[in-house]
Amino acid sequence: MDPHLLRTFVAVTRLASFSAAARELGYTQSAVSQHIAALESDLGLPLLTRRPVAPTRAGARLLEHAVPLLLRLDAARAELGRMAAAPAGEVTVAASPLAVGPRLLAALPATARVTLRVQPRDAIPAALATGAADLGLVDGLAAPSDPLHLPDTAPLTATPVAEVPLAVHLPAGHPLAHRPGLRLGDLTAARWLDAPAAGLPLDRLRAAHGTYGFRPALRYDGTDLRTLTALAAAGRGLTLLPVTVPPDADALAVPLVEPRLVHRVELLHGGEAAGPAAELAALLTAPDH
């Protein structure tokens, strides 16, 4: 299959419009229609309905393969581009908000130009695959020593960086605030902050506990941790964070004692890191750092 045709198909499907895809890709609408027709002819199946524009069953299945395949092609181009370019003393790090901690800040090289991009955790593998970042730092809930489950967007190497316990942030006047520890099972009916970018997504809590509880009281789409802890202190909902995140002045952080979960941070990179990226990777993953 021609990757140019696949890119057109993915754009049309995502935008649900031939004309919008043409504008985004810089093609004429006629060219986009020809691309889709050529792809359907090659595969011998209709891939899109036209009114409305939506994937057929075959198109939906193709989309599942096309998105990671195109990312892998982008990853190959980005890696070869890095091999062709001489190290310029620069490194770009894409990190999820909860992965930006003391360990990363202490390891940042003083002699290189560093660009730190704080992004939602799900966007980081794609940033590495497309060459937008040299290194990635992702975080998530895990059992002790268990690896994180990452999307299969590109061939990436994952190395553990840190594991720390978790704590529930709640207002100082909350009935549970002065307990020595909390069990996740006791909090399924509580109202929570839904902060998928800044905090730990509620669907991960549901998966860890095997329940449909953890109702969201408020959704926060930002990445600023201080705003998230301030919302918890104001009583807008509970949030679960690593113990390295200090609570707001009007809140307390009570350790999570059951189940046995940790906040895990992993370093991601595609291919072989070089120059400042390799130095930073070595510092981040050194056991005695």
C-alpha positions as a printed Julia matrix, in Angstrom:
289×3 Matrix{Float64}:
   0.0    0.0    0.0
   1.21   3.47  -0.88
   1.84   5.44   2.36
   0.71   8.65   0.63
  -2.68   7.08   0.02
  -2.82   5.87   3.61
  -2.08   9.38   4.91
  -4.92  10.73   2.81
  -7.26   8.02   4.08
  -6.35   8.73   7.73
  -6.86  12.48   7.24
 -10.26  12.04   5.57
 -11.39   9.66   8.31
 -10.18  11.91  11.12
 -11.76  15.04   9.67
 -14.86  13.28   8.25
 -14.52  15.46   5.17
 -12.82  15.2    1.78
 -12.57  18.98   1.44
 -11.12  19.47   4.95
  -8.55  16.76   4.29
  -7.62  18.43   1.0
  -7.01  21.74   2.79
  -4.94  20.1    5.52
  -2.81  18.06   3.09
  -2.44  20.77   0.45
  -4.2   18.75  -2.26
  -7.21  19.48  -4.41
 -10.45  17.77  -3.4
 -10.32  15.86  -6.65
  -6.85  14.52  -5.8
  -8.09  13.36  -2.39
 -11.01  11.54  -4.03
  -8.59   9.89  -6.45
  -6.35   8.76  -3.57
  -9.26   7.12  -1.76
 -10.52   5.5   -4.97
  -7.03   4.15  -5.73
  -6.72   2.7   -2.23
 -10.15   1.08  -2.44
  -9.28  -0.35  -5.87
  -5.99  -1.74  -4.52
  -7.69  -3.45  -1.57
 -10.85  -4.44  -3.4
 -13.13  -3.1   -0.64
 -15.06   0.11   0.03
 -13.32   1.99   2.83
 -15.5    5.07   3.29
 -19.15   5.99   2.97
 -19.56   9.36   1.28
 -22.66  10.85   2.9
 -21.82  11.07   5.69
 -18.06  10.53   5.38
 -17.34   7.64   7.73
 -15.25   4.46   7.63
 -16.88   1.22   6.6
 -16.16  -1.91   8.63
 -13.15  -2.55   6.38
 -12.1    1.09   6.67
 -12.23   1.0   10.45
 -10.04  -2.1   10.44
  -7.57  -0.48   8.04
  -7.43   2.59  10.27
  -6.29   0.44  13.2
  -3.29  -0.64  11.12
  -2.67   2.62   9.25
  -2.12   4.97  12.19
   0.69   2.97  13.9
   2.15   2.05  10.5
   2.49   5.69   9.46
   3.99   6.57  12.84
   6.56   3.82  12.38
   7.47   5.23   8.96
   7.84   8.67  10.54
   9.99   7.12  13.28
  12.29   5.52  10.7
  12.67   8.83   8.85
  13.32  10.71  12.09
  15.93   8.19  13.29
  17.79   8.22   9.98
  17.64  12.01  10.01
  19.26  12.06  13.43
  21.98   9.72  12.19
  22.7   12.0    9.23
  22.9   15.16  11.32
  25.92  15.96  13.44
  25.17  16.42  17.17
  24.51  20.11  17.72
  24.54  20.23  21.52
  20.75  20.3   21.7
  18.23  17.9   23.18
  14.43  17.98  23.25
  12.63  16.15  26.03
   8.89  15.47  25.95
   7.55  14.69  29.42
   4.17  14.16  31.0
   3.47  16.57  33.9
   3.94  13.99  36.65
   7.22  12.82  35.08
   8.78  16.25  35.6
  10.3   15.84  39.02
  13.5   16.43  40.99
  15.31  13.57  39.21
  14.81  15.13  35.78
  15.6   18.65  36.93
  18.85  17.51  38.58
  19.9   15.57  35.46
  19.35  18.36  32.9
  22.76  19.19  31.38
  24.09  22.69  31.9
  26.27  22.62  28.77
  23.55  21.75  26.25
  20.55  23.62  24.98
  17.52  21.79  26.38
  13.92  22.12  25.26
  11.46  20.62  27.75
   7.95  20.06  26.39
   5.27  19.14  28.91
   2.62  17.13  27.08
  -0.18  14.67  27.85
   1.36  11.23  28.38
  -0.44   9.69  25.41
   1.18  12.21  23.02
   4.76  11.38  23.98
   5.32   8.14  21.99
   4.1    9.92  18.85
   6.45  12.86  19.55
   9.37  10.43  19.6
   8.14   8.56  16.54
   7.93  11.73  14.46
  11.25  13.14  15.65
   9.66  16.03  17.57
  11.55  14.88  20.69
  14.82  13.05  21.35
  13.77  11.59  24.7
  10.45  11.01  26.38
   9.41  10.61  29.99
   6.06   8.96  30.68
   4.4    8.02  33.93
   1.54   5.89  35.19
   0.15   3.55  37.79
   1.78   0.15  38.12
   2.39  -2.67  40.52
   5.9   -2.47  41.97
   8.52  -3.33  39.31
   5.88  -3.83  36.6
   6.45  -1.96  33.31
   3.96   0.58  32.0
   1.64  -0.44  29.18
   2.49   1.87  26.26
   0.73   2.21  22.89
   2.42   0.37  20.03
   3.09   3.48  17.96
   6.76   2.93  17.17
   9.72   0.74  18.16
  10.71   2.51  21.39
  13.06   1.47  24.16
  11.63   1.94  27.67
  13.88   2.08  30.75
  12.65   2.55  34.34
  13.6    5.85  35.94
  11.73   5.97  39.26
   9.02   4.37  41.38
   7.47   6.19  44.34
   4.42   5.57  46.56
   1.1    7.33  46.04
  -1.05   9.59  48.21
  -4.62  10.88  48.07
  -4.95  14.68  48.2
  -8.0   15.94  50.08
  -9.04  19.07  52.02
  -7.68  19.39  55.55
 -11.24  19.27  56.9
 -12.2   16.1   55.06
 -13.36  13.24  57.35
 -10.59  10.98  56.0
  -7.82  13.57  56.04
  -6.21  12.48  59.3
  -6.13   8.75  58.72
  -2.65   7.16  58.6
  -3.48   5.52  55.26
  -6.3    5.0   52.78
  -7.51   2.04  50.73
  -8.61   2.67  47.16
 -11.64   0.44  47.73
 -12.94   2.86  50.39
 -12.92   5.74  47.89
 -14.84   4.33  44.92
 -17.98   6.29  45.87
 -16.1    9.53  46.5
 -16.12  12.36  43.97
 -12.85  12.75  42.11
 -11.06  15.28  39.97
 -10.85  14.08  36.38
  -7.48  15.45  35.24
  -6.22  13.07  32.51
  -3.34  15.32  31.43
  -2.07  16.56  34.81
  -2.95  13.69  37.11
  -3.59   9.98  36.95
  -6.6    9.24  34.7
  -9.67   7.89  36.46
  -9.91   4.98  34.03
  -6.56   3.77  35.41
  -8.02   3.83  38.94
 -11.04   1.87  37.74
  -8.78  -0.67  36.06
  -6.61  -0.99  39.18
  -9.64  -1.6   41.38
 -11.78  -3.46  38.85
 -14.83  -1.25  39.39
 -16.95   1.38  37.66
 -16.7    3.81  40.57
 -14.55   6.94  40.92
 -17.15   9.44  39.68
 -15.73  12.71  38.33
 -16.87  15.85  40.15
 -14.92  18.24  37.94
 -12.8   17.84  34.81
  -9.51  19.72  34.53
  -7.88  19.65  31.1
  -4.74  21.6   32.0
  -1.28  20.33  32.89
  -0.45  22.57  35.88
  -0.08  20.5   39.05
  -0.51  23.47  41.37
  -3.95  24.1   39.93
  -4.81  20.43  40.41
  -3.73  20.37  44.07
  -5.54  23.68  44.69
  -8.76  22.17  43.3
  -8.37  19.23  45.68
  -7.78  21.61  48.6
 -10.93  23.55  47.67
 -12.99  20.38  47.99
 -13.77  20.01  44.3
 -12.72  16.37  44.3
 -10.03  13.91  45.37
  -6.9   13.25  43.35
  -4.22  10.55  43.56
  -0.65  11.75  43.05
   2.91  10.57  43.76
   4.19  11.43  47.24
   6.77  13.72  45.62
   3.97  16.21  44.8
   3.38  18.42  47.85
  -0.24  19.11  48.82
  -1.74  22.59  48.76
  -1.49  24.59  52.0
  -5.15  23.83  52.79
  -4.94  20.11  52.0
  -3.34  16.91  53.22
  -1.82  14.01  51.29
  -2.73  10.66  52.88
  -0.68   7.62  51.77
  -2.41   4.96  49.68
  -1.85   1.63  51.45
  -4.02  -0.73  49.38
  -3.71  -1.98  46.7
   0.06  -2.05  46.32
   0.52   0.48  43.56
   3.34   2.87  42.72
   3.82   5.85  40.48
   6.29   4.7   37.82
   8.29   6.89  35.43
   9.97   5.45  32.34
  12.42   6.92  29.85
  11.59   6.39  26.18
  13.8    6.77  23.14
  13.83   5.47  19.61
  17.03   4.08  18.16
  20.34   4.9   19.78
  20.58   8.17  21.7
  23.65  10.3   20.96
  25.31  13.45  22.25
  23.47  15.36  25.0
  20.49  13.01  24.7
  22.69  10.02  25.54
  24.25  11.86  28.48
  20.87  12.83  29.88
  19.52   9.3   29.4
  22.5    7.86  31.29
  21.97  10.25  34.21
  18.24   9.56  34.39
  18.64   5.79  34.44
  21.74   5.53  36.64
  20.8    3.49  39.74
  22.8    5.71  42.1
  21.58   9.04  40.65
